[in-house]
Amino acid sequence: MSRRSLSLAIACALLAPTAWAQDAAPAAEGEQAKTLGSVTVTARKREETLQEVPVAVTAFTAESLDRLAVEDLSDLDAQVPNLTIYAARGSSSTITAYIRGVGQSDPLWGVDPGVGIYMDDVYIARPQGALLDVFDVDRIEVLRGPQGTLYGKNTIGGAIKYISRGLPTSFDGFASVTVGNYNQLDVKAAIGGPIGGDDALRGRIAVASLNRDGFGKNVVTGQDVSDKEILALRGQLGAYVNDDLNIQFAFDWMDDQSGVRGAKMLAANRFAPGTAPMSSRYDVRNGMPNVNDTTIKGASATVNWNANENWAFKYVLAKRESDTETNIDFDTLQNKIADVKAFYSDQQVSHELQANYDAGGRARGVMGIYAFDGEAGGQVLNNFFNLSFGDTQGTVYTKSIAAYADWTFDLTDRLKLDVGVRYTDEDKRAKVLNRGYRDASFTVPNGLVAASFDKRIGFKNTSPKVSLDYQVTPDILLYGLATRGFKSGGYNIRAQATAVPRSAEPFDDEVVDSYEIGSKMSFLDQTMFLNLAYFHNKYKDIQLSVFTAYDSNNDGTNDAFFGDFTNAGSGTVDGLEVEYQWLPNQNWLISGNVAWLDAKYDEFLYAGVNIAKEQEFTNAPEFSGALNVEYRTDLSSGGNLAARVGYSYQSDVVATTEIVRTGAVPITQDGYGLINAGVTWKSGGPWTVSLQGTNLADKEYRTTGYSLNSALGVFTGFYGAPRQYTLSVRYDF
């Protein structure tokens, strides 16, 4: 059975019972809100409202995610100040995320991300499959700035927390069907509640089938590219032993069989004379088969125990693993100029024990121990010009243990001091074998070995935090903080030790020391929220992934390249962020953000020379922002109608890191704006109908690409989604 047929079958099965369910009395529809409600977040691993936590965090409830037509994490890009997030190059579910100019775009094993992704308190270590689709979610929190104290390694830019819908005490669920252009057909459903009539045992299961034709085609084979074909499942089971003790189990699974993303040639390839770039930004002429499959699965067990009125304990045990097979046709042509087949696999086990203290006095806090054991590896088969055949293969083993504490002290009724620290001890071992082969079967080595090593290195890091916050009035909070975050060092799996010996040496941890002042303010009887943050970051030992050309046969010409990875130097990042919400009356809601970012290298060492003034930060637009205007009104027949229009903007950006003085030209994108809009009708009962449109002006904009012109003639760009429109019908019960 095809995925599309399966989606239709699921839709029919789930929506059929709703015919009789309509007779149930609809829930009473209250009057339109006259104030902005508070949102509960767990940014500091304890429950607090968004406006009282002295942290730069943006939170989205399930309702706001629906209103903004957020389908996966990449749709949050414009809605969070200084966040850049998109699907990595040729993939549809591998994440690239930057916050405040800090992140990582290289998805290869052995390289860690700069923005931490968490699903229900579990850290997702690898980017493959981490561009999570949004379904049956309670909320999403985006924490900006280093989160080294509470969240640990690889949150140097920030953290994104995906919190699933919890286990309900009464039976409920939903089913929804979405159709749209490009033959989009999405089916989502969830059901949960007590099992056996007793809320001491509760369960919930959620499924999603997400399908869409491609934005483009392979004009040679006729196959779709940039399409979507994803199945996802989440399950939960909870045993509530008593009011003080519960044990919860969770499972998630995702299978992504979407095709490769289409890339546009930005210039003709000199190794394929007469083959000009095509006009479409999505169509390709790839010679490699359309393979881009990712499967991920995870399981966790969580124990919550309230030992007494003052102490609460939490233990989380989790295991995750993923497998990816993908074809990367760098040249996007039938020619075998740069054809790469990659296999990625990883698995991880983590343990976290938390102790949360709050006796209602002047001190409260959280302490914990975290342990991580991960293994990531794979093989990348490289065919250059159908003449040179080599691979990158190996495994990186990571073991780390950390202890942390974060405490708040009420110095006065208005002034609070928060201090925290985290100590991490990590060990990394890299086994690498990069060698050449006689032909494209990659079965008979030719005796050339680019790198062969089994090395180990240890890292130790102490990440402190101190902050002061002052409650000027019940509606105005001012805060200042200093904190540190770090990203793990390691080994370059693509090392070409024979030609470039230093490439087999380890690279160091990356560190950000951040200083921030901010405010959380509400005005006009809680009808306006205004949150401000200014930060100054000192960025040290910056890890950069660049494609470096080299002379493979000593003829004086750079005829090959490899993925180089090094600590380039240091930088300074300053920024200002403004978030606002205003409810001028019960019908209108205005919200959005404005951000400014000034990211500059202080040192960028290349061949022993500081070229900082020539280089620009990646994914760090100077200006960005969003404006959403929504009108809501009650209907005389019951229910309500809401209409929204949104505009987002970002200034010009450099999307890839290239050494400019070598003649390499980075992939860039000029400033651009996107227009989105939507209309939602709620029946006042179980039904919701929503019409949504994104990128309504069909703006062309690049998110990333490949600049490998010197060695391979490749200069390509990957583009964001075109104009899309959808119609969704949802039934809640």
XYZ file of C-alpha atoms in Angstrom:
733
model
C 0.000 0.000 0.000
C 1.413 3.443 -0.938
C 1.897 6.172 1.645
C -0.867 8.268 0.017
C -3.327 5.362 0.092
C -2.361 4.691 3.679
C -3.022 8.347 4.537
C -6.499 8.150 3.010
C -7.220 4.928 4.867
C -6.157 6.465 8.163
C -8.266 9.550 7.459
C -11.385 7.513 6.731
C -10.896 5.292 9.767
C -10.339 8.201 12.135
C -13.020 10.565 10.865
C -15.784 8.012 10.378
C -16.754 7.872 14.112
C -17.191 11.629 14.213
C -20.602 11.411 12.535
C -22.254 10.256 15.742
C -19.852 12.125 17.989
C -21.263 15.437 16.737
C -24.358 14.886 18.850
C -22.305 15.353 22.019
C -22.870 18.695 23.727
C -20.185 21.139 22.615
C -18.047 22.815 25.212
C -19.239 26.274 26.191
C -17.431 28.954 24.229
C -16.249 31.775 26.522
C -16.056 35.396 25.548
C -13.051 36.714 23.699
C -9.970 37.208 25.873
C -9.511 40.728 27.204
C -6.003 40.184 28.598
C -2.926 38.282 27.452
C -2.617 34.970 29.279
C 0.550 33.691 30.941
C 2.455 30.751 29.484
C 4.135 28.221 31.756
C 7.691 27.269 30.758
C 10.409 25.025 32.190
C 13.408 26.924 30.842
C 15.112 26.661 34.262
C 13.919 23.056 34.789
C 11.188 24.237 37.119
C 7.753 25.576 36.264
C 7.576 29.362 35.916
C 5.527 31.757 33.834
C 7.152 33.242 30.761
C 7.014 36.797 32.089
C 8.667 35.994 35.425
C 11.652 33.948 34.249
C 14.806 36.073 33.783
C 15.853 34.257 30.622
C 15.512 35.147 26.938
C 12.969 32.511 25.924
C 10.162 32.397 23.376
C 7.337 29.934 23.980
C 4.622 28.688 21.642
C 1.480 26.954 22.854
C -0.309 24.374 20.729
C -2.900 27.001 19.804
C -0.320 29.579 18.720
C 1.523 26.949 16.648
C -1.714 26.201 14.807
C -2.443 29.892 14.257
C 1.026 30.469 12.799
C 0.787 27.373 10.564
C 3.917 25.824 12.071
C 4.358 22.392 10.477
C 7.916 21.661 11.606
C 10.647 23.406 13.583
C 11.900 25.327 10.551
C 8.650 27.343 10.517
C 9.715 28.952 13.816
C 12.554 30.721 12.008
C 10.945 34.170 11.684
C 8.931 33.972 14.900
C 11.951 33.904 17.234
C 14.481 36.760 17.382
C 17.895 35.880 15.939
C 16.911 32.291 15.094
C 17.938 30.750 11.776
C 16.709 27.216 11.223
C 16.225 25.155 8.075
C 16.613 21.719 6.519
C 20.259 20.916 5.853
C 21.225 21.078 2.180
C 19.881 17.980 0.382
C 17.767 16.677 3.260
C 14.194 17.297 4.391
C 14.500 16.321 8.067
C 18.161 16.983 9.015
C 18.300 20.207 10.998
C 20.597 23.202 10.713
C 20.022 25.650 13.571
C 21.728 28.897 14.591
C 20.793 31.221 17.450
C 22.488 34.600 17.801
C 24.962 33.664 15.081
C 26.064 30.459 16.810
C 25.371 26.973 15.448
C 26.738 24.280 13.157
C 25.839 23.366 9.582
C 27.918 20.192 9.190
C 25.797 17.061 9.875
C 28.666 14.547 9.766
C 29.230 12.294 12.750
C 31.948 13.561 15.045
C 30.790 17.171 14.676
C 28.379 18.362 17.354
C 25.560 20.884 16.865
C 25.627 24.324 18.474
C 21.919 24.460 19.313
C 20.564 21.679 21.516
C 17.324 19.941 20.490
C 15.274 18.303 23.248
C 12.189 16.140 22.998
C 10.421 15.741 26.339
C 13.593 16.365 28.374
C 15.715 14.052 26.195
C 18.671 15.521 24.304
C 18.808 14.572 20.602
C 22.512 14.385 19.868
C 22.540 14.141 16.067
C 20.899 16.456 13.502
C 19.537 13.671 11.287
C 15.754 13.532 11.771
C 15.857 16.350 14.348
C 13.849 18.823 12.233
C 10.821 17.630 14.166
C 7.343 17.759 12.689
C 4.781 19.427 14.931
C 1.859 17.260 15.977
C 0.136 16.564 19.305
C 2.421 19.075 20.987
C 1.831 20.942 24.237
C 4.348 23.718 23.593
C 7.743 24.544 22.138
C 10.288 26.673 23.985
C 13.265 28.367 22.324
C 15.970 29.463 24.774
C 18.369 32.025 23.340
C 21.969 32.306 24.420
C 24.319 29.764 26.058
C 22.524 27.222 28.257
C 25.641 25.485 29.559
C 24.647 25.402 33.225
C 21.319 23.596 33.049
C 21.459 21.941 29.624
C 25.151 21.256 29.224
C 27.291 20.706 26.149
C 26.273 21.741 22.641
C 23.811 24.432 23.760
C 26.319 27.174 23.089
C 23.843 29.058 20.906
C 20.713 28.042 22.771
C 18.216 25.216 23.067
C 14.908 24.209 21.487
C 12.562 22.192 23.694
C 9.736 20.188 22.115
C 7.186 19.203 24.768
C 4.572 16.639 23.739
C 0.985 16.710 24.929
C 0.783 15.143 28.393
C -1.301 12.264 29.649
C -4.907 13.390 30.243
C -7.061 12.365 33.207
C -10.108 12.021 30.966
C -10.621 10.556 27.531
C -9.817 12.963 24.682
C -8.226 13.144 21.267
C -8.405 14.653 17.821
C -8.209 13.817 14.137
C -7.272 16.211 11.366
C -6.858 16.110 7.600
C -4.952 18.732 5.604
C -4.960 19.086 1.823
C -3.049 21.613 -0.224
C -1.266 22.420 -3.444
C 1.490 20.096 -4.623
C -1.026 17.344 -3.757
C -0.343 17.767 -0.046
C -2.179 15.282 2.153
C -1.449 15.243 5.887
C -3.312 13.144 8.418
C -2.741 13.617 12.136
C -4.535 12.012 15.055
C -4.170 11.339 18.750
C -6.182 9.640 21.456
C -5.558 9.294 25.162
C -6.983 8.965 28.619
C -7.406 6.553 31.513
C -6.996 2.863 30.828
C -9.492 0.499 32.395
C -11.607 3.315 33.820
C -8.984 4.277 36.398
C -6.842 7.379 35.924
C -4.023 5.676 37.842
C -3.049 4.171 34.488
C -3.131 6.502 31.492
C -2.029 6.271 27.912
C -1.813 8.311 24.731
C -0.874 7.595 21.152
C -0.371 10.065 18.317
C 0.271 9.426 14.624
C 1.067 11.581 11.617
C 1.262 10.789 7.914
C 2.724 13.753 5.998
C 2.823 13.663 2.211
C 3.403 16.150 -0.582
C 4.546 16.043 -4.184
C 7.851 17.652 -5.043
C 8.448 21.340 -5.594
C 10.523 20.222 -8.563
C 11.397 17.219 -10.690
C 14.381 15.420 -12.043
C 13.796 16.450 -15.653
C 15.651 13.366 -16.889
C 13.838 10.674 -14.874
C 10.587 12.507 -14.117
C 10.871 11.744 -10.404
C 9.809 14.302 -7.811
C 12.442 16.114 -5.775
C 11.908 18.308 -2.723
C 8.852 16.217 -1.851
C 7.690 14.952 1.544
C 6.848 11.423 2.658
C 6.978 11.000 6.415
C 5.309 8.653 8.872
C 5.613 9.404 12.586
C 4.330 7.843 15.777
C 4.511 8.731 19.465
C 3.190 6.705 22.371
C 3.005 7.329 26.110
C 2.014 5.221 29.098
C 1.880 6.500 32.657
C 1.368 4.776 35.993
C 0.253 7.224 38.693
C 0.966 5.214 41.810
C -0.246 7.979 44.107
C -0.273 11.766 44.281
C 3.485 11.811 44.895
C 4.807 9.126 42.556
C 4.346 8.470 38.846
C 6.265 6.548 36.219
C 5.944 7.449 32.558
C 7.139 5.621 29.467
C 7.401 7.178 26.019
C 8.243 5.942 22.537
C 8.676 7.807 19.265
C 9.389 6.654 15.726
C 9.778 8.454 12.427
C 10.386 7.176 8.908
C 11.310 9.808 6.319
C 11.322 8.530 2.743
C 11.180 11.956 1.126
C 13.303 12.372 -1.960
C 16.391 14.543 -2.148
C 15.999 18.306 -2.148
C 16.573 19.957 -5.468
C 19.471 22.408 -5.780
C 19.802 25.065 -8.451
C 23.030 25.581 -10.360
C 24.015 29.196 -9.741
C 26.654 29.031 -12.465
C 27.522 26.597 -15.224
C 29.937 23.828 -14.280
C 33.129 24.187 -16.316
C 33.488 20.397 -16.385
C 30.140 20.106 -18.179
C 30.387 22.625 -21.025
C 27.113 23.364 -22.769
C 24.993 22.436 -19.724
C 23.527 25.744 -18.578
C 21.668 26.324 -15.294
C 17.903 25.768 -15.489
C 15.361 28.472 -14.706
C 13.576 26.469 -11.995
C 15.039 26.733 -8.513
C 13.921 23.185 -7.694
C 14.361 21.108 -10.881
C 17.514 19.013 -11.266
C 19.208 16.655 -13.732
C 20.745 14.389 -11.090
C 22.376 11.220 -12.310
C 22.229 9.524 -8.904
C 19.100 7.625 -7.781
C 16.614 9.626 -5.710
C 17.450 8.161 -2.287
C 17.185 10.124 0.952
C 15.861 7.892 3.754
C 16.035 8.487 7.505
C 14.597 6.392 10.319
C 14.744 7.452 13.953
C 13.327 5.917 17.089
C 13.575 6.630 20.769
C 12.280 5.394 24.096
C 12.393 6.866 27.576
C 11.302 6.174 31.119
C 10.668 9.017 33.562
C 10.112 8.714 37.300
C 8.662 11.701 39.188
C 8.655 11.517 42.987
C 7.605 14.214 45.422
C 9.503 13.078 48.484
C 7.849 15.711 50.673
C 6.542 19.247 50.418
C 10.049 20.606 49.868
C 11.836 18.084 47.665
C 10.911 16.624 44.276
C 13.036 14.169 42.340
C 13.044 13.243 38.667
C 14.931 10.516 36.824
C 14.988 10.200 33.033
C 16.452 7.186 31.222
C 16.447 7.417 27.429
C 17.750 5.581 24.386
C 17.698 6.914 20.829
C 19.015 5.708 17.489
C 18.811 6.690 13.845
C 19.886 5.488 10.406
C 20.200 7.522 7.226
C 20.995 6.650 3.617
C 21.269 9.523 1.166
C 22.623 10.298 -2.280
C 24.292 13.690 -2.748
C 24.714 14.651 -6.382
C 26.800 17.784 -5.843
C 26.888 18.725 -9.517
C 23.105 18.089 -10.033
C 23.915 16.660 -13.475
C 23.966 13.303 -15.233
C 27.752 13.739 -15.411
C 29.722 11.925 -12.739
C 31.590 14.977 -11.471
C 30.892 14.709 -7.751
C 28.568 11.854 -6.783
C 28.475 10.961 -3.103
C 26.542 8.232 -1.311
C 26.371 8.562 2.464
C 25.307 6.282 5.295
C 24.874 7.676 8.808
C 23.971 5.811 11.969
C 23.974 6.684 15.642
C 22.742 5.516 18.993
C 22.766 7.114 22.420
C 21.833 6.301 26.001
C 21.388 9.043 28.574
C 20.581 9.241 32.266
C 19.551 12.324 34.199
C 18.715 12.597 37.902
C 17.261 15.900 39.129
C 16.516 17.137 42.617
C 14.264 20.180 42.891
C 14.003 22.066 46.192
C 11.389 24.676 47.116
C 10.297 25.070 50.727
C 8.511 28.343 50.066
C 11.329 30.327 51.637
C 13.997 32.604 50.227
C 15.996 29.842 48.504
C 14.985 27.354 45.838
C 16.852 25.465 43.182
C 17.580 22.411 41.099
C 20.563 20.041 41.164
C 21.340 17.129 38.916
C 23.668 14.532 37.447
C 23.710 13.759 33.724
C 25.448 10.905 31.877
C 25.660 10.345 28.125
C 27.017 7.411 26.124
C 26.827 7.858 22.368
C 28.113 6.207 19.224
C 27.879 7.819 15.785
C 29.392 6.620 12.555
C 28.905 5.699 8.948
C 30.466 5.661 5.529
C 30.604 8.247 2.749
C 31.465 6.975 -0.751
C 32.972 9.647 -3.024
C 33.088 9.357 -6.806
C 34.889 12.270 -8.482
C 34.795 12.425 -12.284
C 34.331 8.644 -12.340
C 38.118 8.539 -12.021
C 38.805 8.992 -8.316
C 37.048 6.783 -5.793
C 37.433 7.084 -2.043
C 35.492 6.829 1.154
C 35.202 8.328 4.607
C 34.329 5.765 7.237
C 34.584 5.353 10.962
C 32.915 5.834 14.305
C 33.075 8.381 17.094
C 32.408 7.174 20.631
C 31.411 9.772 23.210
C 31.092 9.333 26.949
C 30.399 12.241 29.253
C 29.220 12.858 32.769
C 28.157 16.152 34.272
C 26.943 17.578 37.561
C 25.031 20.833 37.814
C 23.208 23.110 40.227
C 21.155 26.272 39.801
C 19.815 28.137 42.838
C 17.740 31.260 43.310
C 18.023 33.390 46.454
C 15.530 36.121 47.380
C 17.820 38.881 48.609
C 14.775 41.095 49.185
C 11.133 40.848 48.220
C 12.052 42.309 44.822
C 15.691 41.420 44.234
C 16.756 37.856 43.400
C 20.173 36.326 42.858
C 20.528 33.215 40.685
C 23.795 31.277 40.644
C 24.599 28.078 38.850
C 27.458 25.935 37.647
C 27.938 22.782 35.608
C 31.020 20.592 35.424
C 31.404 18.251 32.436
C 33.982 15.524 31.902
C 33.880 14.066 28.399
C 35.894 11.435 26.557
C 35.874 11.065 22.770
C 37.376 8.272 20.728
C 37.534 8.420 16.925
C 38.217 5.453 14.657
C 38.816 6.660 11.107
C 39.729 4.927 7.859
C 39.660 7.014 4.680
C 41.036 5.231 1.627
C 40.874 4.959 -2.124
C 39.305 2.276 -4.329
C 39.912 1.018 -7.848
C 36.412 1.626 -9.203
C 32.878 2.749 -8.400
C 31.992 -0.575 -6.753
C 34.067 0.516 -3.721
C 35.018 -3.097 -3.049
C 38.726 -3.277 -3.965
C 41.068 -0.776 -2.256
C 43.749 0.749 -4.457
C 46.324 1.001 -1.669
C 46.004 4.768 -1.137
C 45.113 5.654 2.446
C 44.209 9.262 3.197
C 43.792 8.714 6.935
C 43.855 5.781 9.319
C 43.835 6.373 13.050
C 42.257 5.400 16.343
C 42.638 8.311 18.735
C 41.169 9.435 22.014
C 40.938 12.814 23.709
C 39.318 14.123 26.877
C 37.634 17.453 27.545
C 36.730 19.096 30.825
C 34.555 22.163 31.108
C 33.133 24.301 33.896
C 30.198 26.498 32.865
C 29.104 29.027 35.506
C 26.127 31.371 35.532
C 25.164 34.312 37.719
C 22.171 36.600 37.320
C 20.311 39.299 39.193
C 16.687 40.194 38.595
C 14.713 43.031 40.097
C 10.921 43.265 40.168
C 10.460 47.012 39.694
C 6.673 46.689 39.807
C 4.420 43.629 39.639
C 4.454 44.114 35.859
C 8.108 45.020 35.169
C 11.088 42.698 35.656
C 14.673 43.745 34.961
C 17.538 41.247 34.820
C 21.224 40.925 34.071
C 23.222 37.726 33.670
C 26.616 36.338 32.793
C 26.885 32.765 31.603
C 29.054 30.352 29.652
C 28.322 27.629 27.131
C 30.542 25.167 25.292
C 30.466 22.859 22.298
C 32.481 19.661 22.357
C 35.720 19.289 20.484
C 36.728 16.146 18.640
C 38.269 14.793 15.449
C 37.685 15.538 11.783
C 36.278 12.352 10.320
C 37.031 13.598 6.787
C 40.736 13.987 7.563
C 43.185 13.798 4.662
C 46.238 13.155 6.806
C 48.530 12.281 3.910
C 48.033 15.547 2.031
C 47.193 17.737 5.052
C 48.679 16.092 8.182
C 47.159 18.565 10.658
C 43.659 17.442 9.634
C 44.062 14.284 11.763
C 44.732 16.284 14.920
C 41.867 17.029 17.355
C 40.023 20.328 17.379
C 39.213 22.036 20.679
C 36.029 22.871 22.529
C 34.189 25.969 21.412
C 33.283 28.431 24.205
C 30.947 31.424 24.452
C 30.970 33.805 27.410
C 27.719 35.760 27.313
C 26.691 38.937 29.116
C 23.060 39.965 28.873
C 20.639 42.537 30.255
C 16.929 42.392 29.659
C 13.423 43.123 30.790
C 10.010 41.430 30.902
C 7.264 44.058 30.919
C 3.494 44.135 30.757
C 1.390 47.266 30.346
C -2.174 48.465 29.983
C -3.739 46.001 32.421
C -1.943 42.957 30.971
C -2.978 43.751 27.387
C 0.599 44.441 26.216
C 3.779 42.427 26.717
C 7.168 43.882 25.776
C 10.336 41.850 26.330
C 13.806 43.234 25.617
C 17.262 41.661 25.637
C 20.705 43.047 24.813
C 23.695 40.702 24.779
C 27.463 40.812 24.315
C 29.104 37.471 23.504
C 32.802 36.615 23.391
C 33.176 33.619 21.115
C 36.394 31.568 21.417
C 37.961 28.661 19.495
C 35.251 28.821 16.840
C 34.842 25.473 15.076
C 34.420 25.892 11.346
C 33.722 23.363 8.626
C 35.048 24.450 5.231
C 35.725 22.642 1.969
C 39.478 22.866 1.347
C 41.018 22.183 -2.069
C 44.386 20.434 -2.308
C 46.768 18.985 -4.854
C 46.269 15.221 -4.857
C 48.915 14.280 -7.451
C 51.629 16.940 -6.919
C 51.148 18.547 -10.321
C 50.727 22.031 -8.872
C 46.964 22.161 -9.416
C 44.295 21.789 -6.731
C 42.295 18.940 -8.201
C 40.599 17.528 -5.094
C 38.966 18.769 -1.917
C 38.074 17.544 1.541
C 35.861 18.699 4.371
C 38.267 20.536 6.630
C 37.435 21.240 10.257
C 39.391 23.536 12.516
C 39.276 26.067 15.347
C 39.494 29.246 13.298
C 39.845 31.788 16.068
C 37.539 34.102 17.981
C 34.747 36.588 17.509
C 32.453 39.098 19.174
C 28.673 39.006 18.786
C 26.446 41.843 19.986
C 22.704 41.908 19.606
C 19.375 43.411 20.582
C 16.049 41.571 20.656
C 12.523 42.915 21.057
C 9.424 40.738 21.424
C 5.950 42.222 21.650
C 2.299 41.246 22.019
C -0.561 43.731 22.133
C -4.278 43.110 22.577
C -5.788 46.541 21.832
C -9.293 45.134 22.316
C -10.940 41.740 22.480
C -10.872 41.390 18.672
C -7.359 42.385 17.630
C -3.993 40.822 18.469
C -0.677 42.245 17.254
C 2.548 40.329 17.910
C 6.049 39.863 16.581
C 9.714 40.604 17.108
C 12.604 42.762 15.936
C 16.261 41.697 16.147
C 19.650 43.258 15.449
C 22.857 41.242 15.287
C 26.456 42.387 14.887
C 28.731 39.346 14.520
C 32.389 39.852 13.644
C 35.530 37.750 13.724
C 38.328 39.055 15.908
C 40.658 36.328 14.695
C 40.357 33.919 11.784
C 43.592 32.053 11.159
C 44.257 30.649 7.715
C 47.716 29.425 6.703
C 49.121 31.289 9.704
C 47.538 34.604 8.672
C 44.712 36.425 10.453
C 42.061 37.036 7.768
C 39.279 38.085 10.178
C 38.458 41.261 8.257
C 37.805 39.251 5.093
C 35.450 36.703 6.628
C 31.794 36.968 7.650
C 29.779 34.963 10.154
C 27.477 32.309 8.736
C 23.697 32.547 9.218
C 23.924 35.848 11.099
C 21.681 38.462 9.389
C 22.129 41.971 10.789
C 18.397 42.665 10.924
C 15.392 40.372 11.145
C 11.876 40.502 12.469
C 8.231 39.557 12.131
C 4.828 41.210 12.440
C 1.586 39.258 12.900
C -1.822 40.929 12.916
C -4.883 38.867 13.847
C -8.583 39.708 14.013
C -10.914 37.478 16.022
C -14.655 37.721 16.475
C -17.446 35.622 17.976
C -20.192 34.477 15.627
C -23.885 34.772 16.406
C -24.326 31.136 15.426
C -21.713 30.121 17.971
C -18.006 29.632 17.656
C -15.595 32.228 16.338
C -13.684 33.333 13.280
C -10.058 34.485 13.194
C -8.068 35.971 10.323
C -4.303 36.548 10.396
C -1.696 38.108 8.162
C 2.025 37.955 8.898
C 5.147 39.486 7.419
C 8.726 38.473 8.204
C 11.999 39.973 7.051
C 15.690 39.258 7.244
C 18.581 41.254 5.811
C 21.303 39.794 3.618
C 23.102 36.751 4.954
C 26.120 34.569 4.211
C 24.924 30.965 4.163
C 28.227 29.034 3.862
C 31.754 29.403 5.221
C 34.401 29.817 2.547
C 37.965 31.157 2.629
C 37.423 34.221 0.469
C 41.094 34.936 -0.287
C 41.427 31.574 -2.050
C 38.866 32.770 -4.592
C 36.017 30.736 -3.082
C 32.691 32.544 -3.202
C 30.262 31.847 -0.351
C 26.582 31.184 -0.939
C 24.710 34.371 -0.034
C 21.148 35.656 0.051
C 20.032 39.269 -0.230
C 17.497 40.666 2.212
C 13.936 39.443 1.632
C 10.466 39.367 3.157
C 7.784 36.674 3.292
C 4.013 37.092 3.571
C 1.821 34.481 5.269
C -1.901 34.537 6.045
C -4.628 32.329 7.467
C -8.324 32.132 8.344
C -9.614 29.801 11.070
C -13.209 28.962 11.970
C -14.052 27.239 15.240
C -17.554 25.852 15.548
C -17.874 26.341 19.292
C -17.932 22.563 19.420
C -15.586 19.899 18.119
C -14.912 21.232 14.620
C -12.144 23.542 13.379
C -11.557 24.526 9.774
C -8.421 26.411 8.771
C -7.209 27.898 5.476
C -3.501 28.803 5.503
C -1.095 30.289 3.001
C 2.694 30.675 3.256
C 5.137 32.641 1.109
C 2.136 34.108 -0.698
C 4.310 36.307 -2.924
C 6.273 33.188 -3.992
C 9.562 34.797 -3.032
C 12.746 33.057 -4.142
C 15.295 32.836 -1.333
C 18.320 30.648 -0.706
C 18.938 28.964 2.632
C 22.256 27.238 1.916
C 24.270 25.606 -0.857
C 27.629 24.262 -2.023
C 30.588 26.339 -3.202
C 33.142 23.860 -4.592
C 34.027 25.678 -7.756
C 37.822 25.490 -7.615
C 38.024 21.695 -7.520
C 34.697 20.502 -8.908
C 33.051 23.407 -10.684
C 30.106 23.154 -8.272
C 28.237 26.308 -7.247
C 24.676 25.492 -6.211
C 21.979 26.867 -3.938
C 19.115 25.309 -1.997
C 15.945 27.363 -1.793
C 13.152 27.797 0.715
C 9.629 26.568 0.000
C 7.518 28.269 -2.698
C 3.965 29.565 -2.269
C 1.841 26.973 -0.475
C -1.779 26.923 0.606
C -3.646 24.343 2.664
C -7.126 23.577 3.959
C -7.377 21.688 7.256
C -10.349 20.119 9.006
C -9.964 19.046 12.622
C -12.302 17.245 14.994
C -11.638 17.272 18.759
C -13.300 14.832 21.134
